[in-house]
PDB file of C-alpha atoms in Angstrom:
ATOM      1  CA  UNK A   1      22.528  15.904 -82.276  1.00 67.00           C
ATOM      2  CA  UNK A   2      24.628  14.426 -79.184  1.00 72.00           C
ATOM      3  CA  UNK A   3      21.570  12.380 -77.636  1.00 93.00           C
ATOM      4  CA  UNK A   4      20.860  15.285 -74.990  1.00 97.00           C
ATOM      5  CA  UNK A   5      17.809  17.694 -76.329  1.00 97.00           C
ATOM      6  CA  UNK A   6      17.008  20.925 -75.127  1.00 98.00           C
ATOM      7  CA  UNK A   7      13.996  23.519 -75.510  1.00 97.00           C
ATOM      8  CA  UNK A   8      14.159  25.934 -76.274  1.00 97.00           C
ATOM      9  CA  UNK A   9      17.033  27.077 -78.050  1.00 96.00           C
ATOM     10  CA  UNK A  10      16.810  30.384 -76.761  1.00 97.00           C
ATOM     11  CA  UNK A  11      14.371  32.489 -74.170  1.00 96.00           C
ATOM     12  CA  UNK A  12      13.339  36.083 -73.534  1.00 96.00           C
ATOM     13  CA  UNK A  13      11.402  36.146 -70.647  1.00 93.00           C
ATOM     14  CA  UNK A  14      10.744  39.080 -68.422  1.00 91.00           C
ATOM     15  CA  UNK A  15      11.480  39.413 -64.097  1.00 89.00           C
ATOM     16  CA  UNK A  16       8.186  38.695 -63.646  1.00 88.00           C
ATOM     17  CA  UNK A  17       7.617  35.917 -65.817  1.00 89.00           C
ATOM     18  CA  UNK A  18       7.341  32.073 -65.404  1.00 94.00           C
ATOM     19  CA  UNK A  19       8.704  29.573 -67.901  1.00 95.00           C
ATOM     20  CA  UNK A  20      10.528  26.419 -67.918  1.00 97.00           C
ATOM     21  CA  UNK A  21      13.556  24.722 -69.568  1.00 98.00           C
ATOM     22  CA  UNK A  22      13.349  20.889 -70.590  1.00 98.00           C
ATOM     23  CA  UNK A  23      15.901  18.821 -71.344  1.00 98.00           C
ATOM     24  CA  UNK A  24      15.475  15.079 -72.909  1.00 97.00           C
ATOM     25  CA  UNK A  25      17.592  12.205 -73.440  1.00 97.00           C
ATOM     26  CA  UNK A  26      17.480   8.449 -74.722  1.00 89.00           C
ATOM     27  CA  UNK A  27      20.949   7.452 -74.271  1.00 95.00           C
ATOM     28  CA  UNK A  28      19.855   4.838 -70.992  1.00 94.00           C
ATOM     29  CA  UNK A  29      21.708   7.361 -68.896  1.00 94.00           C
ATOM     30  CA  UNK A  30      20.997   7.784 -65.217  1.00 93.00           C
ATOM     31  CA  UNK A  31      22.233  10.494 -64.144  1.00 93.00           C
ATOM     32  CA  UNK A  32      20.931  13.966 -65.147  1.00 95.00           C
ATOM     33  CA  UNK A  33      22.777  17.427 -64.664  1.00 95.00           C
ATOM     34  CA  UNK A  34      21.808  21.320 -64.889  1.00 96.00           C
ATOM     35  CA  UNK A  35      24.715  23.352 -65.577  1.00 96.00           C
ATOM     36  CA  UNK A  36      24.738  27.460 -65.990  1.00 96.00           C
ATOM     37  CA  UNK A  37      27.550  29.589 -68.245  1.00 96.00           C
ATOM     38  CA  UNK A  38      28.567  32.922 -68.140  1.00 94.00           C
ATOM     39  CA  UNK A  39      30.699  34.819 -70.382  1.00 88.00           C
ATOM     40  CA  UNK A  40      34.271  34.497 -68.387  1.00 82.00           C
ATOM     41  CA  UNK A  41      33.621  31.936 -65.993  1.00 89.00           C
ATOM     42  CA  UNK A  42      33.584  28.077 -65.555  1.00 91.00           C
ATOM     43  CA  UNK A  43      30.282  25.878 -65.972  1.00 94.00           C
ATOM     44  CA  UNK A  44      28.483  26.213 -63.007  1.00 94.00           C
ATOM     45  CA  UNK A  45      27.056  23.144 -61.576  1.00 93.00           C
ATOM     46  CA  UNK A  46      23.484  23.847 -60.321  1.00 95.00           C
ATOM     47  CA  UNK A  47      21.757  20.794 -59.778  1.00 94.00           C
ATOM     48  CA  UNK A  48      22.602  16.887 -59.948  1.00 93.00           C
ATOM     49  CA  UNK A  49      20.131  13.957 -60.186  1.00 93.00           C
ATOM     50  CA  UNK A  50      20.678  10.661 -60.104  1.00 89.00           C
ATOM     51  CA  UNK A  51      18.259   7.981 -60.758  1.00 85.00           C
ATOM     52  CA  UNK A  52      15.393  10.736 -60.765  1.00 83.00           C
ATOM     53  CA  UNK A  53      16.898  11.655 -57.006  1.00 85.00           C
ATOM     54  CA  UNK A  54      18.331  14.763 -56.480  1.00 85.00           C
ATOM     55  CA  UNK A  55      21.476  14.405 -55.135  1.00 83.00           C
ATOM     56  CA  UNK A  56      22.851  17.990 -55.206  1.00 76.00           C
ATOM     57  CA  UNK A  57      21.652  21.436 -55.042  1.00 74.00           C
ATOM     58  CA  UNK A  58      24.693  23.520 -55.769  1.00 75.00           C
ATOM     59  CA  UNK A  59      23.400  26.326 -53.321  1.00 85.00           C
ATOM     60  CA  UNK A  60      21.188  27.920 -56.193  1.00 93.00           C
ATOM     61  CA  UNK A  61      18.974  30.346 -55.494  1.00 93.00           C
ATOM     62  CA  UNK A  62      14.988  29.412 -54.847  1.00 93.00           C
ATOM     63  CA  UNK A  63      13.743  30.859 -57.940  1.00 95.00           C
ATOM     64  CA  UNK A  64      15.553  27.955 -60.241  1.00 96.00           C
ATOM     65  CA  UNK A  65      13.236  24.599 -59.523  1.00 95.00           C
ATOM     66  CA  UNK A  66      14.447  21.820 -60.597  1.00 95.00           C
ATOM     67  CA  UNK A  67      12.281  18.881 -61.760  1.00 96.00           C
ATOM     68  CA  UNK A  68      13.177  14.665 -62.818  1.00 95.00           C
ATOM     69  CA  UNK A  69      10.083  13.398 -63.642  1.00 94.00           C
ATOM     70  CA  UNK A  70      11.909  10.090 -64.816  1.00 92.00           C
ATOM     71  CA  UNK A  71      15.500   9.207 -65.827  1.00 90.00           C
ATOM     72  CA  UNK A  72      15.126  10.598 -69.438  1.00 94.00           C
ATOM     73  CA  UNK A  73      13.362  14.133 -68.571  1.00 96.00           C
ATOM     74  CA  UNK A  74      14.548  17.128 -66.593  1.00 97.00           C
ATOM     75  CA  UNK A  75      13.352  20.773 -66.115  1.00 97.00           C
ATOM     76  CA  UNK A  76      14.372  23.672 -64.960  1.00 97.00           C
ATOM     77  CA  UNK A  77      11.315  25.995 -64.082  1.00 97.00           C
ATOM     78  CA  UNK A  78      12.309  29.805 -63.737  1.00 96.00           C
ATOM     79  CA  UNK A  79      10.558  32.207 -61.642  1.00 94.00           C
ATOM     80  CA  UNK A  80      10.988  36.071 -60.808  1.00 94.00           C
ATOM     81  CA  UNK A  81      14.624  36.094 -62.534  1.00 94.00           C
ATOM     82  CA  UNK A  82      17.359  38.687 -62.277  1.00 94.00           C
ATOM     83  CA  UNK A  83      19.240  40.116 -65.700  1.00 94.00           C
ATOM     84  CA  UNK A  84      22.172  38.227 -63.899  1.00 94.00           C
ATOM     85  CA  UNK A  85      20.558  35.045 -64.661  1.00 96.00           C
ATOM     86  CA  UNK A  86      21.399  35.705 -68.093  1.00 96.00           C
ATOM     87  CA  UNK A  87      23.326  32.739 -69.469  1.00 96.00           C
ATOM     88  CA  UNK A  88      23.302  29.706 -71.052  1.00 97.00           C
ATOM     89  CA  UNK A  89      21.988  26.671 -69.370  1.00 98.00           C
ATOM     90  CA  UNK A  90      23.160  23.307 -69.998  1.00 98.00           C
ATOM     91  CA  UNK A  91      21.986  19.736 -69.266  1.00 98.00           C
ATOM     92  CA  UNK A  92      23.791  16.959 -69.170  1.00 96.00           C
ATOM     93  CA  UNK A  93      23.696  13.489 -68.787  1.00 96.00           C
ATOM     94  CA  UNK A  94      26.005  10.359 -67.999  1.00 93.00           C
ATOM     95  CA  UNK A  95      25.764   6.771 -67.515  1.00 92.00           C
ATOM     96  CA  UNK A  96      26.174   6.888 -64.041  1.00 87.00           C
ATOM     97  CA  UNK A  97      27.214   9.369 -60.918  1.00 83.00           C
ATOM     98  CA  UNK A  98      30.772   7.961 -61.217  1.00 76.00           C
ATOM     99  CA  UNK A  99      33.954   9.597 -61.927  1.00 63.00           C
ATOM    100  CA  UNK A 100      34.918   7.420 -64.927  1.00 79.00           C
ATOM    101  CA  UNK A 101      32.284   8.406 -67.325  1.00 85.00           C
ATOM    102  CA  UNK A 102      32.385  11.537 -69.578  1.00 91.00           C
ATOM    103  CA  UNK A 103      29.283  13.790 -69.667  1.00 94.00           C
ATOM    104  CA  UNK A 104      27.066  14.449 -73.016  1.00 96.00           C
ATOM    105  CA  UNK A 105      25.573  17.807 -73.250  1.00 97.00           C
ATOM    106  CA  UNK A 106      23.069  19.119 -75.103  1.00 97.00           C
ATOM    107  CA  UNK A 107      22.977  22.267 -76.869  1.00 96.00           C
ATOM    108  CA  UNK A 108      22.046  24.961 -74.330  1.00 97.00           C
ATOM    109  CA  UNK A 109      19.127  27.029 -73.526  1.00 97.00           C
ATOM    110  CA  UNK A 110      19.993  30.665 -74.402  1.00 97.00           C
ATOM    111  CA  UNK A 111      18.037  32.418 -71.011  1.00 97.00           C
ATOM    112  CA  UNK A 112      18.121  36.392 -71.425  1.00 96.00           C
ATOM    113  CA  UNK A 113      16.181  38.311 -68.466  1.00 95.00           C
ATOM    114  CA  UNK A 114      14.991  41.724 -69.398  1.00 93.00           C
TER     115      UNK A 114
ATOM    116  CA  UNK E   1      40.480  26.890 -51.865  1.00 76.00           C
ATOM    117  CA  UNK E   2      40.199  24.291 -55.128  1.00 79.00           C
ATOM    118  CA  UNK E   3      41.064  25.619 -58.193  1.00 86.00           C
ATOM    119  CA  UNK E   4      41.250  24.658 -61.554  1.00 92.00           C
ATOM    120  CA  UNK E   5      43.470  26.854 -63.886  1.00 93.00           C
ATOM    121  CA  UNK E   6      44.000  26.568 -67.790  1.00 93.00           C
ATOM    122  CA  UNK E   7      46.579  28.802 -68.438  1.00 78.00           C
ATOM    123  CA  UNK E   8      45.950  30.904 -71.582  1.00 80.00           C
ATOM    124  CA  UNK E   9      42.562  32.256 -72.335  1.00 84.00           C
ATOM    125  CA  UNK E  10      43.197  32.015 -75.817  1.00 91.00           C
ATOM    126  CA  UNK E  11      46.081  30.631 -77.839  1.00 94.00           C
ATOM    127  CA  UNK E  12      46.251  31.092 -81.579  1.00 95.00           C
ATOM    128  CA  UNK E  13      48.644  28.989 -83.212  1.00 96.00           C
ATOM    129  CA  UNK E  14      49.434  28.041 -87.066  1.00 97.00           C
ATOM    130  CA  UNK E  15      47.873  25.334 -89.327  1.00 97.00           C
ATOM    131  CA  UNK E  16      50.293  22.504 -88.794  1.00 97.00           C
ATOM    132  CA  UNK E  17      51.695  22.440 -85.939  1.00 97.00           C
ATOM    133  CA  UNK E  18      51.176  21.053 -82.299  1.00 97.00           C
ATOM    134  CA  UNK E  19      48.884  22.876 -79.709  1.00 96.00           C
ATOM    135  CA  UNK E  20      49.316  22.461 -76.067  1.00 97.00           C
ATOM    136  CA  UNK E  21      46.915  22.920 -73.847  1.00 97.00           C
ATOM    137  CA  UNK E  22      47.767  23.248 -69.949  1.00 97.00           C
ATOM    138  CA  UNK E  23      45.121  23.023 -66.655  1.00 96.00           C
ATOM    139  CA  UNK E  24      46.631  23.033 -63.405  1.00 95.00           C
ATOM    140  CA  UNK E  25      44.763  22.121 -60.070  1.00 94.00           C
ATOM    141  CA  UNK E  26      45.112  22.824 -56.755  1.00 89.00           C
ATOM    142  CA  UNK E  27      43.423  21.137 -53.594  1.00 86.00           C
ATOM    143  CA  UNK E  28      42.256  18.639 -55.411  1.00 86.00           C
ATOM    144  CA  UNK E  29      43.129  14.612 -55.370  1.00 83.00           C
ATOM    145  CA  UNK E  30      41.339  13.683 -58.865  1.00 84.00           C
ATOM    146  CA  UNK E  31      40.853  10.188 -59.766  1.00 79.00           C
ATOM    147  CA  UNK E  32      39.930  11.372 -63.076  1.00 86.00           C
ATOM    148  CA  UNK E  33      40.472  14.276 -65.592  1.00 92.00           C
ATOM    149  CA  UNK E  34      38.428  14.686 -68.487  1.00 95.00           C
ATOM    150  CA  UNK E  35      39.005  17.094 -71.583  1.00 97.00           C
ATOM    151  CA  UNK E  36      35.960  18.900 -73.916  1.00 98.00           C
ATOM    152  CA  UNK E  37      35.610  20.655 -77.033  1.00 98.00           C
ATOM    153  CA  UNK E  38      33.019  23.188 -77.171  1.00 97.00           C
ATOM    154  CA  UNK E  39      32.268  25.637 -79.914  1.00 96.00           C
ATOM    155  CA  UNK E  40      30.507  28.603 -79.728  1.00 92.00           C
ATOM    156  CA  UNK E  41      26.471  28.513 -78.810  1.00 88.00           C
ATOM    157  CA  UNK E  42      27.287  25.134 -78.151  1.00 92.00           C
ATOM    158  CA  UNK E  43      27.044  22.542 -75.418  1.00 95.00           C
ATOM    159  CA  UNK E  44      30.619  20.984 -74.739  1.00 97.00           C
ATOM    160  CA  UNK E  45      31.937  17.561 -76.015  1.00 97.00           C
ATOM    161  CA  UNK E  46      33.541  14.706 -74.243  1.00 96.00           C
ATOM    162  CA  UNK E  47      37.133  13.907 -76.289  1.00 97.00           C
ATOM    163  CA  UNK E  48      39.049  12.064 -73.418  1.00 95.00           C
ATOM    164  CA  UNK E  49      39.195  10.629 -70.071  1.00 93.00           C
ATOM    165  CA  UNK E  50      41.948  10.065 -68.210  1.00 93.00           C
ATOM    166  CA  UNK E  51      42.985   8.337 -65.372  1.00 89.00           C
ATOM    167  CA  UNK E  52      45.422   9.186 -62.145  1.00 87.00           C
ATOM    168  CA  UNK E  53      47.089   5.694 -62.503  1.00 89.00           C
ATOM    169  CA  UNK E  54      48.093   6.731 -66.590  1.00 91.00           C
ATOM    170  CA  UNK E  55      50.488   8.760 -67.769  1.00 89.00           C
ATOM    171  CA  UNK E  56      49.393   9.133 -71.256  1.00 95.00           C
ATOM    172  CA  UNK E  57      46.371   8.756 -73.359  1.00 96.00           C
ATOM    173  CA  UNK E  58      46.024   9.024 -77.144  1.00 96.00           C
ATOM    174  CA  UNK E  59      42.819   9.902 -79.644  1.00 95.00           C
ATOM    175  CA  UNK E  60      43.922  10.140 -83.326  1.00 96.00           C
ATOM    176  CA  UNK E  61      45.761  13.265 -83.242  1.00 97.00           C
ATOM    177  CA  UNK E  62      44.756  14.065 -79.908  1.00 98.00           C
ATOM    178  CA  UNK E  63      47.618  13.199 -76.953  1.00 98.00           C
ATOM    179  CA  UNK E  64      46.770  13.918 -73.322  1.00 98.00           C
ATOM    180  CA  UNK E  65      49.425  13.648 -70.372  1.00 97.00           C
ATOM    181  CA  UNK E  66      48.839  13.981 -66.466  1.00 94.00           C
ATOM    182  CA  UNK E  67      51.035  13.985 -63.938  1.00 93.00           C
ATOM    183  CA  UNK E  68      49.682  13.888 -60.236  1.00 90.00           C
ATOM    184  CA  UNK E  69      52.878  15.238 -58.459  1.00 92.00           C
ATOM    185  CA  UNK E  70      52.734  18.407 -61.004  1.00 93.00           C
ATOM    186  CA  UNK E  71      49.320  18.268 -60.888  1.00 93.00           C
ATOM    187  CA  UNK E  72      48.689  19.245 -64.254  1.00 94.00           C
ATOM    188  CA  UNK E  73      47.305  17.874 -67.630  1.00 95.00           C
ATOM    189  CA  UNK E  74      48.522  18.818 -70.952  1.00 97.00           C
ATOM    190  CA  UNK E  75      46.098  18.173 -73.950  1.00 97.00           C
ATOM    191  CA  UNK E  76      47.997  18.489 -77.915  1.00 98.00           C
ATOM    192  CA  UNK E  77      46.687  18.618 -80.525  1.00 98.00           C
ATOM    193  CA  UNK E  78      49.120  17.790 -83.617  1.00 98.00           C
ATOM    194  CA  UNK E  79      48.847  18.847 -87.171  1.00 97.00           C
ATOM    195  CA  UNK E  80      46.661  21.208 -86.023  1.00 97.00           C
ATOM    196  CA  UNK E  81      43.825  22.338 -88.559  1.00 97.00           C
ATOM    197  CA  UNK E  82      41.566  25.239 -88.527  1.00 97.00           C
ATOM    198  CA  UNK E  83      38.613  23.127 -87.895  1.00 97.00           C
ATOM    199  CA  UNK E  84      40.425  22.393 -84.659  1.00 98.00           C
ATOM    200  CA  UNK E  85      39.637  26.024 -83.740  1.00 98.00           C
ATOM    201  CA  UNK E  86      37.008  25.927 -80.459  1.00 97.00           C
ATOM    202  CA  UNK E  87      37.437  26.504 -77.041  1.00 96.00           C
ATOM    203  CA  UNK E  88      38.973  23.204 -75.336  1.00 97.00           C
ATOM    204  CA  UNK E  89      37.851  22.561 -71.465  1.00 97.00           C
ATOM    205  CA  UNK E  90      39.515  20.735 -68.514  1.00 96.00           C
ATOM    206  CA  UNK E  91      37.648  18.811 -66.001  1.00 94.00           C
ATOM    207  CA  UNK E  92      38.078  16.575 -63.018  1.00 91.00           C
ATOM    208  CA  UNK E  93      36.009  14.876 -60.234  1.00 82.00           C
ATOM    209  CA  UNK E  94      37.836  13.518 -57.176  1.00 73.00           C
ATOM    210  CA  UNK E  95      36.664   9.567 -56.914  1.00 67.00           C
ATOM    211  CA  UNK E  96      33.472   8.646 -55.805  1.00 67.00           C
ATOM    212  CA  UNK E  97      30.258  10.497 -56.890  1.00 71.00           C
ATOM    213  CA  UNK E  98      31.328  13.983 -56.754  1.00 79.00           C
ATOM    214  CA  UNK E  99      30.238  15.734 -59.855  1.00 83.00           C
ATOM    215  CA  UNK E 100      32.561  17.479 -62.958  1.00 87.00           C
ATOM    216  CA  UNK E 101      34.250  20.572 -62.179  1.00 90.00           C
ATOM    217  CA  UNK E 102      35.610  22.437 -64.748  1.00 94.00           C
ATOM    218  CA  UNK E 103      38.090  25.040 -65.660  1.00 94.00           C
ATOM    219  CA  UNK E 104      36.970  28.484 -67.531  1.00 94.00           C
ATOM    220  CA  UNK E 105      38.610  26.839 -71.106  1.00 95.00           C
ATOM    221  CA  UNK E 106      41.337  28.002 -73.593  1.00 96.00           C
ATOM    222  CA  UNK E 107      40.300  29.233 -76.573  1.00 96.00           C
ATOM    223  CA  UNK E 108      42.255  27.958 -79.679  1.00 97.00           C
ATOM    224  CA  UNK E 109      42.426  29.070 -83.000  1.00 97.00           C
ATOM    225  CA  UNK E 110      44.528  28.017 -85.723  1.00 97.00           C
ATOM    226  CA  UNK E 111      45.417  29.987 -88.034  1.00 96.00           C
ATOM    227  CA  UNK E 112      45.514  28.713 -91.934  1.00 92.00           C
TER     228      UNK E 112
END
């Protein structure tokens, strides 16, 4: 394990549906990231916190909420998704917001939309 | 527009011997670049950082280079070794708190 847990592993949820992605980590990190991965293209940043403020919303769509209860939790609460929303989903975490610190992942949430 | 570009989506290459790995940027002024390893069903894993101010940066048998006026990075990998095989990301954030950007990866696989 890397530090950064995610749940679940993997989702089926249908258009209509309601569910939510959480993502954990004790590494004293504070900032906090949501990232989304499609087959062929580059991680995706969707969302940025920082200090449990959100600092970026990468122009994502209103039916991905995102939620920092405190620095070591973050969700991602799904609503009324599209088969295109199919991906993986990644959080992340680093010490700080600056540029000199590498990212840890976790593992992914496998999201499929039927 | 900004760009990040790694230049092969996949390069296979025999048990042994070096791998290089290329990204290439445009419209960007990164402070930092930052390589990953990720593997399949996997989240990605921070192997190096890099700085605009060094030319050179070395892991164990990992060796990256970046040169500003190019603006590329090349990542090796020597005595390459099947375990080695994984798909190997470039990323870079401009100074200041801008967030990771990354490339789409180059998939590597070495061959025994």
């Amino acid at each position: 394990e890397t530090g950064v847990t995610q749940t679940p592993r993997h989702l089926v949820m249908g258009m209509t549906n309601k569910k939510s992605l959480k993502c954990e980590q004790h590494l004293g990190h504070n900032a906090m990231y949501w990232y989304k991965q499609s087959a062929k293209k580059p991680l995706e940043l969707m969302f940025v916190y920082s200090l449990e403020e959100r600092v970026e919303n990468n122009s994502v769509p209103s039916r991905f909420s995102p939620e920092c209860p405190n620095s070591s939790h973050l969700f991602l609460h799904l609503h009324t998704l599209q088969p295109e929303d199919s991906a993986l989903y990644l959080c992340a975490s680093s010490q700080e917001l600056k540029a000199n610190y590498g990212y840890t992942f976790g593992s992914g949430t496998r999201l499929t939309v039927v | 527009s900004q760009k990040i570009e790694q230049n092969s989506e996949a390069l296979n290459i025999q048990e042994g011997k070096t791998a290089t790995l290329t990204c290439n940027y445009t419209n960007y002024s990164p402070a930092y670049l930052q390589w990953y390893r990720q593997d399949p069903g996997r989240g990605p894993v921070f192997l190096l950082l890099i700085r605009e101010n060094e030319k050179e940066k070395r892991k164990e048998r990992l060796k990256v280079t970046f040169d500003t006026t190019l603006k590329q990075s090349l990542f090796h990998i020597t005595a390459s070794q099947p375990a080695d095989s994984a798909t190997y990301l470039c990323a870079l954030r401009n100074s200041g708190n801008t967030p990771l950007v990354f490339g789409k990866g180059t998939r590597l696989s070495v061959i025994a």
